Structure formats: structure tokens, C-alpha cells
């Protein structure tokens, strides 16, 4: 039997890797409709993919348990990991600011490639921009980080609430605004849907050309979702500073947090989802549910999910080790999933042909791949392929990737 590999860093926090593994597996569930169906179908099943029977059930379950929550969890972990990297850089005498901004610049570039060449739903470029802003808060204690997180969330909700008020007739909304909201949260004009279907059922080059003109820009994303993302990152920074995300609290405390937060929020999500179905998926309600009501209670849900994951984590558990390995190479798993889905739905001309409910059959297959290849890879290499590329480009040198094994 070969000796154990030397770890790539002085120490890893297994709990963070485990939660990140849960998040990258869960975010696949949220993203499946966006990979396979027209963009508007991500929020509204009226747009495409079916809205009755099993398809309605699939939308409902995803809305209650997954949509937005895994992105929120991922954003929390991004904030926590950001602090971890900066702390370790400064502990070795390097500039935390320089290390962080260099990493964000490289991440932004990778995100642009992902956005325009692979998938319109990229989150990496957005994280890079928000992450650069989040640096301004890294010296704050946990309580102030939590306070700013709540303030930014409240500001985001007030801005979105103003838009919703216009949609419901408080003041006449601009025609362009209504058109954009209907296109994102309702049913776009048939001509727009046909153009999207034609592009993504064509060649990879046709799909890339369509993304170039229709995917929007990270600066637009920053304006629309920046406060919400910053709030989640600061929440993750506070949770890391307080020891919550590193498993420092008692199991009893994690149990109470998971029970209370999920018992409070999941029934509310169920009520919101049921009202969406009963109201015929009216675009105004879908906007309100997805941009205001859901995000308002999402931080509690993501904290509850994190607490539940920490309860499930076992330092010596085989499944915990596999999930943690998937979390260690979450960057590679995230981008790898996008490539696989691009090849399946555009490369094989399957875009828009699968019913919504059927899409979720892909999840166990992709999870199996993640849980199989991640530990296999990490037994041989110190970093995932994309993690290695990010690290090498950020440091402007080719980092060693092979695992260094102790001598016999």
C-alpha cells in the first residue's frame, strides 16, 4: 500500500470542503432547467418545459428546496474562503490585497470565457466583481459583518419592492421594463423563443454567437444582483469569523439552528410556490416570489442547510470524504458540468426537447461522476484542473500539481 499523500496546503478545513461539495452538487439541480431550456424557463415553467403534472411538481420541489438556496450557500462559502485565502497569504508575509485582487481578476477572465463560450448562466465573473468589493469589509468582526449583510439585503429588497409595486399598478411602469420582466419571469414572445431554440439546437459556434449578443454582461449582473450577492458573502465571512462554518459550535447548537431555520422557512417557500401554481404563474408574482419573497428568507435557509451539513459531516466517514473531495475541486466540477451539458443539449441538439421533470434524472448520474472522479483525482494531484489553472495564473507561474508522497 502506498503512503498517504502530502496535503497541498498546511491544513484544510474539512467542514468547508464538505459544505462546498453539497453546494456544488445542489447547484446542479438548480441549473438543469437553465442548461436545457430557454432562459425564461428557469423561473417560469410557462415559458418552456411543461407546467402541469410531473413538470409542475418538479418546479415546485426545486423552488421550495433548491432554487436560490444553493447559490446562497455557494456565495456564503465564497466569502468564507476569501477570508481564508487572505488570512493565509498575510500569515506568510504576502499582501492580502494583492493576492485577493489578482485572484479576482483571473476569476473574472475565466468567468467571461464560461459566460460567452459555454453557458449564459455563469456566476464566476459576478463573484469576481462582488468579491473585489467585499474586500472592503474583511477587517470587520463577525457582528458588524452580519449587520452589513442584513443592511445590504434590506436595501436590495427595497429596490426590488419598488419594481414590484410598479408592476402591480402603484405607478405605471415603463414599457421596456415590463418587456424585460416578462421576458425573464413570464413567457417571452414566440419569435424570441424560436430564435433561442434555433441557436442552441444548432452548432456550438451558433450557440456562442447567440450568447455573445444575448447573455448580457457581468456589469448588468452586478447592478441587478450585486447587493444580494454581497449580503450572502458577508454572511459567510461572519459565519467563518464566528467559527460556525468550521464546525466549532456544539452539535446541539447546529441541530437547533437547522431545525428552527428550516421549520420556519421551508413551509413559507411551499406557500409561495403553491400560490405561484394557483395563480397560473403570473409573471408579476413569479418576479415577486423569485426576487423579493424568496431572497428575504433565503439567508435563514442557507444557514439551516449549512448547519444540517455540519451535522452530517463525519471526519472519518467515507461518504463525507467523497463529498469533501467534490468540494475541494468544486471549481472544476462546476465548469465541467457546464461543458457536459453544453455537449449534451447543444452538441447533440437536445436543447428544449426534454420535459422539465425528465431533466432531474441527470442529477444522480452527474453526482455519481463527481463523487467518483474527485477523490480519484485528488489521490494523484494536489488540485483540481481548474483550481490549478486559477492558482497558476494568479501567481504568474506554473504551480506544481502532482501530489508529493512521503518517502517509504
Coordinates of C-alpha atoms in Angstrom, one line a residue:
X1 CA 0.0 0.0 0.0
X2 CA 1.3 3.4 -0.9
X3 CA 1.9 6.0 1.8
X4 CA -0.6 8.8 2.3
X5 CA -0.3 11.8 0.1
X6 CA 1.2 15.0 1.4
X7 CA -1.6 17.6 1.5
X8 CA -1.3 20.6 -0.8
X9 CA -1.7 23.1 1.9
X10 CA -0.7 23.4 5.5
X11 CA -4.2 22.5 6.6
X12 CA -7.7 22.2 5.1
X13 CA -10.9 22.7 6.8
X14 CA -12.8 19.5 6.1
X15 CA -16.2 21.1 7.1
X16 CA -15.8 23.8 4.5
X17 CA -14.9 21.3 1.8
X18 CA -17.9 19.2 2.7
X19 CA -20.4 22.0 2.6
X20 CA -18.9 23.2 -0.7
X21 CA -19.4 19.7 -2.0
X22 CA -23.0 19.7 -1.0
X23 CA -23.4 23.1 -2.6
X24 CA -21.8 22.2 -6.0
X25 CA -24.0 19.0 -6.2
X26 CA -27.1 21.0 -5.2
X27 CA -26.5 23.8 -7.6
X28 CA -26.6 21.3 -10.5
X29 CA -30.3 20.8 -9.6
X30 CA -31.0 24.5 -9.7
X31 CA -29.2 24.9 -13.0
X32 CA -30.6 22.0 -15.0
X33 CA -33.5 23.9 -16.5
X34 CA -31.1 26.7 -17.4
X35 CA -28.8 24.3 -19.2
X36 CA -31.6 22.5 -21.2
X37 CA -34.4 25.0 -21.7
X38 CA -34.9 28.6 -22.8
X39 CA -33.6 31.1 -20.2
X40 CA -37.1 32.3 -19.1
X41 CA -38.0 28.7 -18.1
X42 CA -35.5 29.0 -15.2
X43 CA -38.1 31.0 -13.3
X44 CA -41.4 30.3 -15.1
X45 CA -42.5 26.9 -16.3
X46 CA -45.0 28.6 -18.6
X47 CA -42.0 29.7 -20.8
X48 CA -41.0 26.1 -21.8
X49 CA -40.6 22.6 -20.5
X50 CA -44.1 21.9 -19.2
X51 CA -46.1 23.4 -16.3
X52 CA -48.6 20.6 -15.5
X53 CA -48.4 17.2 -13.7
X54 CA -44.9 15.9 -13.1
X55 CA -43.4 19.1 -14.6
X56 CA -45.3 21.3 -12.1
X57 CA -44.2 19.0 -9.2
X58 CA -40.6 19.2 -10.3
X59 CA -40.8 23.0 -10.5
X60 CA -42.4 23.2 -7.1
X61 CA -39.9 20.9 -5.3
X62 CA -37.0 22.7 -6.9
X63 CA -38.4 26.1 -5.9
X64 CA -39.0 25.1 -2.3
X65 CA -35.8 23.1 -1.6
X66 CA -33.1 24.3 -4.1
X67 CA -33.6 27.4 -6.2
X68 CA -31.6 30.2 -4.9
X69 CA -30.6 28.3 -1.7
X70 CA -27.6 26.6 -3.2
X71 CA -26.5 29.8 -4.9
X72 CA -26.8 31.5 -1.5
X73 CA -24.8 28.7 0.1
X74 CA -22.1 28.9 -2.6
X75 CA -22.0 32.7 -2.0
X76 CA -21.6 32.3 1.7
X77 CA -18.7 29.8 1.1
X78 CA -17.1 32.1 -1.3
X79 CA -17.0 34.8 1.3
X80 CA -15.6 32.4 3.9
X81 CA -13.0 31.1 1.5
X82 CA -12.0 34.6 0.6
X83 CA -11.1 35.3 4.2
X84 CA -9.3 32.0 4.5
X85 CA -7.1 32.8 1.5
X86 CA -6.3 36.3 2.6
X87 CA -5.5 35.2 6.2
X88 CA -3.1 32.6 4.9
X89 CA -1.5 34.9 2.5
X90 CA -0.8 37.5 5.2
X91 CA 0.4 34.9 7.6
X92 CA 3.2 34.2 5.1
X93 CA 4.1 37.8 4.6
X94 CA 2.3 38.4 1.3
X95 CA -0.1 41.3 0.6
X96 CA -3.6 40.0 1.2
X97 CA -5.0 42.8 -1.0
X98 CA -2.7 41.9 -3.9
X99 CA -3.3 38.2 -3.6
X100 CA -7.1 38.7 -3.5
X101 CA -7.4 41.2 -6.4
X102 CA -5.1 39.1 -8.6
X103 CA -7.3 36.0 -7.9
X104 CA -10.5 38.0 -8.6
X105 CA -9.0 39.3 -11.9
X106 CA -8.2 35.8 -13.1
X107 CA -11.6 34.5 -11.9
X108 CA -13.3 37.3 -13.9
X109 CA -11.4 36.3 -17.1
X110 CA -12.3 32.7 -16.6
X111 CA -15.9 33.7 -16.0
X112 CA -16.1 35.6 -19.2
X113 CA -14.9 32.6 -21.2
X114 CA -17.5 30.5 -19.4
X115 CA -20.2 33.1 -20.0
X116 CA -19.8 33.6 -23.7
X117 CA -18.4 30.2 -24.9
X118 CA -20.1 27.7 -22.6
X119 CA -23.1 28.8 -20.7
X120 CA -25.1 32.1 -20.2
X121 CA -25.7 31.4 -16.5
X122 CA -22.1 31.9 -15.4
X123 CA -21.7 33.2 -11.8
X124 CA -17.9 33.4 -11.7
X125 CA -17.4 36.8 -13.3
X126 CA -20.2 38.1 -11.0
X127 CA -18.4 36.6 -7.9
X128 CA -15.1 38.2 -9.0
X129 CA -16.7 41.7 -9.1
X130 CA -18.6 41.3 -5.9
X131 CA -15.6 39.6 -4.2
X132 CA -13.4 42.6 -5.1
X133 CA -15.9 44.9 -3.3
X134 CA -16.2 42.5 -0.3
X135 CA -12.5 43.1 0.4
X136 CA -13.5 46.4 1.9
X137 CA -15.2 44.5 4.8
X138 CA -12.5 41.9 5.7
X139 CA -11.3 43.6 8.9
X140 CA -14.7 43.8 10.5
X141 CA -15.7 41.5 13.3
X142 CA -18.4 38.9 12.9
X143 CA -21.2 41.1 14.4
X144 CA -20.5 44.0 12.1
X145 CA -20.2 41.7 9.1
X146 CA -23.6 40.3 10.0
X147 CA -25.0 43.8 10.4
X148 CA -23.8 44.9 6.9
X149 CA -25.1 41.7 5.4
X150 CA -28.6 42.5 6.7
X151 CA -28.4 46.1 5.6
X152 CA -27.4 45.2 2.0
X153 CA -30.1 42.6 1.9
X154 CA -32.7 45.1 3.1
X155 CA -31.6 47.7 0.5
X156 CA -31.8 45.1 -2.2
X157 CA -35.3 44.1 -1.1
X158 CA -36.4 47.8 -1.1
X159 CA -35.2 48.4 -4.6
X160 CA -36.9 45.2 -5.9
X161 CA -40.0 46.0 -4.0
X162 CA -40.2 49.3 -5.8
X163 CA -40.2 47.5 -9.1
X164 CA -42.9 45.1 -7.9
X165 CA -45.0 48.0 -6.8
X166 CA -44.9 49.4 -10.3
X167 CA -45.9 46.0 -11.8
X168 CA -48.9 45.9 -9.6
X169 CA -50.0 49.3 -10.6
X170 CA -48.7 51.7 -7.9
X171 CA -47.2 53.8 -10.7
X172 CA -47.2 53.0 -14.5
X173 CA -44.0 51.0 -15.3
X174 CA -42.1 51.8 -18.4
X175 CA -42.9 49.6 -21.4
X176 CA -39.3 48.5 -21.7
X177 CA -39.2 47.4 -18.1
X178 CA -42.3 45.3 -18.5
X179 CA -41.0 43.7 -21.6
X180 CA -37.7 42.7 -19.9
X181 CA -39.5 41.4 -16.8
X182 CA -42.0 39.4 -18.9
X183 CA -39.0 38.0 -20.9
X184 CA -37.3 36.9 -17.8
X185 CA -40.1 35.8 -15.5
X186 CA -43.0 35.1 -17.8
X187 CA -43.4 33.9 -21.4
X188 CA -41.3 35.7 -24.0
X189 CA -42.7 36.4 -27.5
X190 CA -42.7 33.2 -29.6
X191 CA -40.2 34.8 -32.0
X192 CA -37.7 35.3 -29.2
X193 CA -38.1 31.7 -28.0
X194 CA -37.7 30.4 -31.6
X195 CA -34.5 32.3 -32.0
X196 CA -33.1 30.9 -28.8
X197 CA -34.1 27.4 -29.7
X198 CA -32.6 27.6 -33.2
X199 CA -29.3 28.9 -31.8
X200 CA -28.9 26.3 -29.1
X201 CA -30.0 23.5 -31.3
X202 CA -27.5 24.5 -34.0
X203 CA -23.7 24.3 -33.9
X204 CA -21.6 25.2 -30.9
X205 CA -20.4 28.3 -32.9
X206 CA -24.1 29.4 -33.4
X207 CA -24.8 29.0 -29.7
X208 CA -21.7 31.0 -28.8
X209 CA -22.7 33.8 -31.2
X210 CA -26.2 33.9 -29.7
X211 CA -24.7 34.1 -26.2
X212 CA -22.4 37.0 -27.3
X213 CA -25.4 39.1 -28.2
X214 CA -28.0 37.9 -25.6
X215 CA -26.2 36.8 -22.4
X216 CA -25.8 40.3 -21.0
X217 CA -22.7 41.5 -19.2
X218 CA -21.3 41.0 -15.7
X219 CA -21.8 44.7 -15.1
X220 CA -25.5 44.3 -15.6
X221 CA -25.5 41.4 -13.2
X222 CA -23.6 43.5 -10.7
X223 CA -26.3 46.2 -10.8
X224 CA -29.2 43.7 -10.6
X225 CA -27.9 41.1 -8.1
X226 CA -24.8 42.7 -6.6
X227 CA -26.3 43.7 -3.3
X228 CA -27.9 40.3 -2.8
X229 CA -24.6 38.5 -3.5
X230 CA -22.6 40.9 -1.3
X231 CA -25.0 40.3 1.5
X232 CA -24.5 36.5 1.2
X233 CA -20.7 36.8 1.0
X234 CA -20.6 39.0 4.1
X235 CA -22.9 36.5 5.9
X236 CA -20.4 33.8 5.0
X237 CA -17.5 35.9 6.3
X238 CA -19.3 36.5 9.5
X239 CA -20.1 32.7 9.9
X240 CA -16.4 31.9 9.3
X241 CA -15.2 34.5 11.7
X242 CA -17.6 33.2 14.4
X243 CA -16.5 29.6 13.9
X244 CA -19.9 28.5 12.6
X245 CA -18.7 27.2 9.2
X246 CA -15.6 25.4 10.7
X247 CA -17.6 23.1 13.0
X248 CA -16.5 24.9 16.2
X249 CA -20.0 25.0 17.7
X250 CA -21.7 22.2 19.5
X251 CA -23.7 19.6 17.6
X252 CA -26.7 20.5 19.8
X253 CA -26.4 24.1 18.6
X254 CA -26.2 23.1 15.0
X255 CA -29.2 20.9 15.5
X256 CA -31.3 23.7 16.9
X257 CA -30.3 26.1 14.2
X258 CA -31.1 23.6 11.4
X259 CA -34.5 22.7 13.0
X260 CA -35.6 26.3 13.7
X261 CA -34.5 27.9 10.4
X262 CA -35.8 25.2 8.1
X263 CA -39.0 24.7 10.0
X264 CA -39.6 28.5 9.7
X265 CA -38.6 29.0 6.0
X266 CA -39.4 25.8 4.0
X267 CA -43.2 26.0 4.7
X268 CA -43.1 29.6 3.6
X269 CA -41.4 28.6 0.4
X270 CA -44.1 26.0 0.0
X271 CA -46.8 28.6 0.4
X272 CA -45.2 30.9 -2.1
X273 CA -44.7 28.1 -4.6
X274 CA -48.3 26.9 -4.2
X275 CA -49.6 30.4 -4.7
X276 CA -47.5 30.6 -7.9
X277 CA -49.2 27.5 -9.2
X278 CA -52.7 28.6 -8.1
X279 CA -52.1 32.0 -9.8
X280 CA -51.2 30.4 -13.1
X281 CA -47.6 31.5 -12.8
X282 CA -48.4 35.2 -13.4
X283 CA -45.2 36.9 -14.3
X284 CA -45.7 39.6 -11.6
X285 CA -46.0 37.0 -8.9
X286 CA -43.0 35.0 -10.2
X287 CA -40.9 38.2 -10.1
X288 CA -42.1 38.9 -6.6
X289 CA -41.5 35.3 -5.4
X290 CA -38.1 35.0 -7.0
X291 CA -36.6 38.4 -6.4
X292 CA -38.3 39.6 -3.2
X293 CA -40.0 37.0 -1.0
X294 CA -37.6 34.1 -1.7
X295 CA -34.4 36.2 -1.1
X296 CA -35.9 37.8 2.1
X297 CA -35.9 34.4 3.9
X298 CA -33.1 32.8 2.0
X299 CA -30.3 33.6 4.4
X300 CA -32.1 31.6 7.2
X301 CA -32.5 28.7 4.8
X302 CA -28.9 28.7 3.7
X303 CA -27.7 28.9 7.3
X304 CA -30.0 26.0 8.1
X305 CA -28.6 23.9 5.3
X306 CA -25.1 24.7 6.4
X307 CA -25.9 23.6 9.9
X308 CA -27.5 20.4 8.6
X309 CA -24.4 19.7 6.5
X310 CA -22.2 20.2 9.5
X311 CA -24.3 17.7 11.5
X312 CA -24.0 15.2 8.7
X313 CA -20.2 15.6 8.3
X314 CA -18.0 12.8 9.7
X315 CA -14.3 13.4 9.7
X316 CA -13.6 9.6 9.2
X317 CA -16.7 8.9 7.1
X318 CA -16.2 7.5 3.5
X319 CA -19.1 9.4 2.1
X320 CA -18.1 12.6 3.8
X321 CA -14.6 12.2 2.3
X322 CA -16.1 11.8 -1.2
X323 CA -18.3 14.8 -0.8
X324 CA -15.5 16.9 0.7
X325 CA -13.3 15.8 -2.3
X326 CA -16.0 17.1 -4.7
X327 CA -15.9 20.3 -2.7
X328 CA -12.1 20.6 -3.0
X329 CA -12.5 20.5 -6.7
X330 CA -15.8 22.4 -6.8
X331 CA -14.5 24.9 -9.4
X332 CA -13.6 22.0 -11.8
X333 CA -16.9 20.3 -11.0
X334 CA -18.9 23.5 -11.7
X335 CA -17.2 24.2 -15.0
X336 CA -17.1 20.5 -16.0
X337 CA -20.8 20.2 -15.5
X338 CA -21.4 23.2 -17.9
X339 CA -19.2 21.6 -20.6
X340 CA -21.1 18.3 -20.3
X341 CA -24.5 20.0 -20.5
X342 CA -23.3 22.1 -23.5
X343 CA -22.2 18.9 -25.3
X344 CA -25.5 17.1 -24.4
X345 CA -28.1 19.8 -25.1
X346 CA -26.4 21.8 -27.9
X347 CA -23.8 19.3 -29.2
X348 CA -26.4 16.6 -29.5
X349 CA -29.2 19.0 -30.5
X350 CA -31.3 18.2 -27.4
X351 CA -32.0 21.8 -26.3
X352 CA -35.6 22.4 -25.4
X353 CA -36.7 18.8 -26.2
X354 CA -36.7 17.3 -22.6
X355 CA -39.7 17.9 -20.3
X356 CA -38.7 19.7 -17.1
X357 CA -39.3 16.6 -14.8
X358 CA -37.1 14.4 -17.0
X359 CA -34.1 16.7 -16.6
X360 CA -33.7 15.8 -13.0
X361 CA -32.8 12.2 -14.0
X362 CA -29.4 13.6 -15.0
X363 CA -28.6 14.7 -11.4
X364 CA -27.8 11.3 -9.9
X365 CA -25.6 10.5 -12.9
X366 CA -23.6 13.7 -12.6
X367 CA -23.4 13.3 -8.8
X368 CA -22.0 9.8 -9.3
X369 CA -19.4 11.2 -11.6
X370 CA -18.4 14.0 -9.2
X371 CA -18.2 11.5 -6.2
X372 CA -16.1 9.1 -8.3
X373 CA -13.6 11.3 -10.1
X374 CA -13.0 13.9 -7.4
X375 CA -11.2 11.6 -4.8
X376 CA -9.6 9.6 -7.6
X377 CA -8.1 12.8 -9.0
X378 CA -7.0 14.2 -5.6
X379 CA -5.2 10.9 -4.8
X380 CA -2.9 11.8 -7.7
X381 CA -2.9 15.6 -7.9
X382 CA -2.8 18.4 -5.4
X383 CA -5.5 20.5 -7.0
X384 CA -8.4 20.1 -9.4
X385 CA -7.5 21.1 -13.0
X386 CA -9.4 24.4 -12.9
X387 CA -8.2 25.1 -9.3
X388 CA -4.6 24.6 -10.5
X389 CA -5.1 26.9 -13.5
X390 CA -6.6 29.6 -11.3
X391 CA -3.7 29.2 -8.8
X392 CA -1.1 29.3 -11.6
X393 CA -2.5 32.3 -13.4
X394 CA -2.9 34.2 -10.2
X395 CA 0.7 33.6 -9.2
X396 CA 2.0 34.1 -12.7
X397 CA 3.9 30.8 -12.6
X398 CA 3.3 27.1 -13.2
X399 CA 2.4 25.6 -9.9
X400 CA 3.3 22.0 -9.2
X401 CA 0.2 19.8 -9.4
X402 CA 1.4 16.3 -8.7
X403 CA 0.9 15.0 -5.1
X404 CA 4.2 14.8 -3.3
X405 CA 4.3 11.5 -1.4
X406 CA 6.3 10.8 1.7
X407 CA 9.3 8.5 1.2
X408 CA 9.0 4.8 2.0

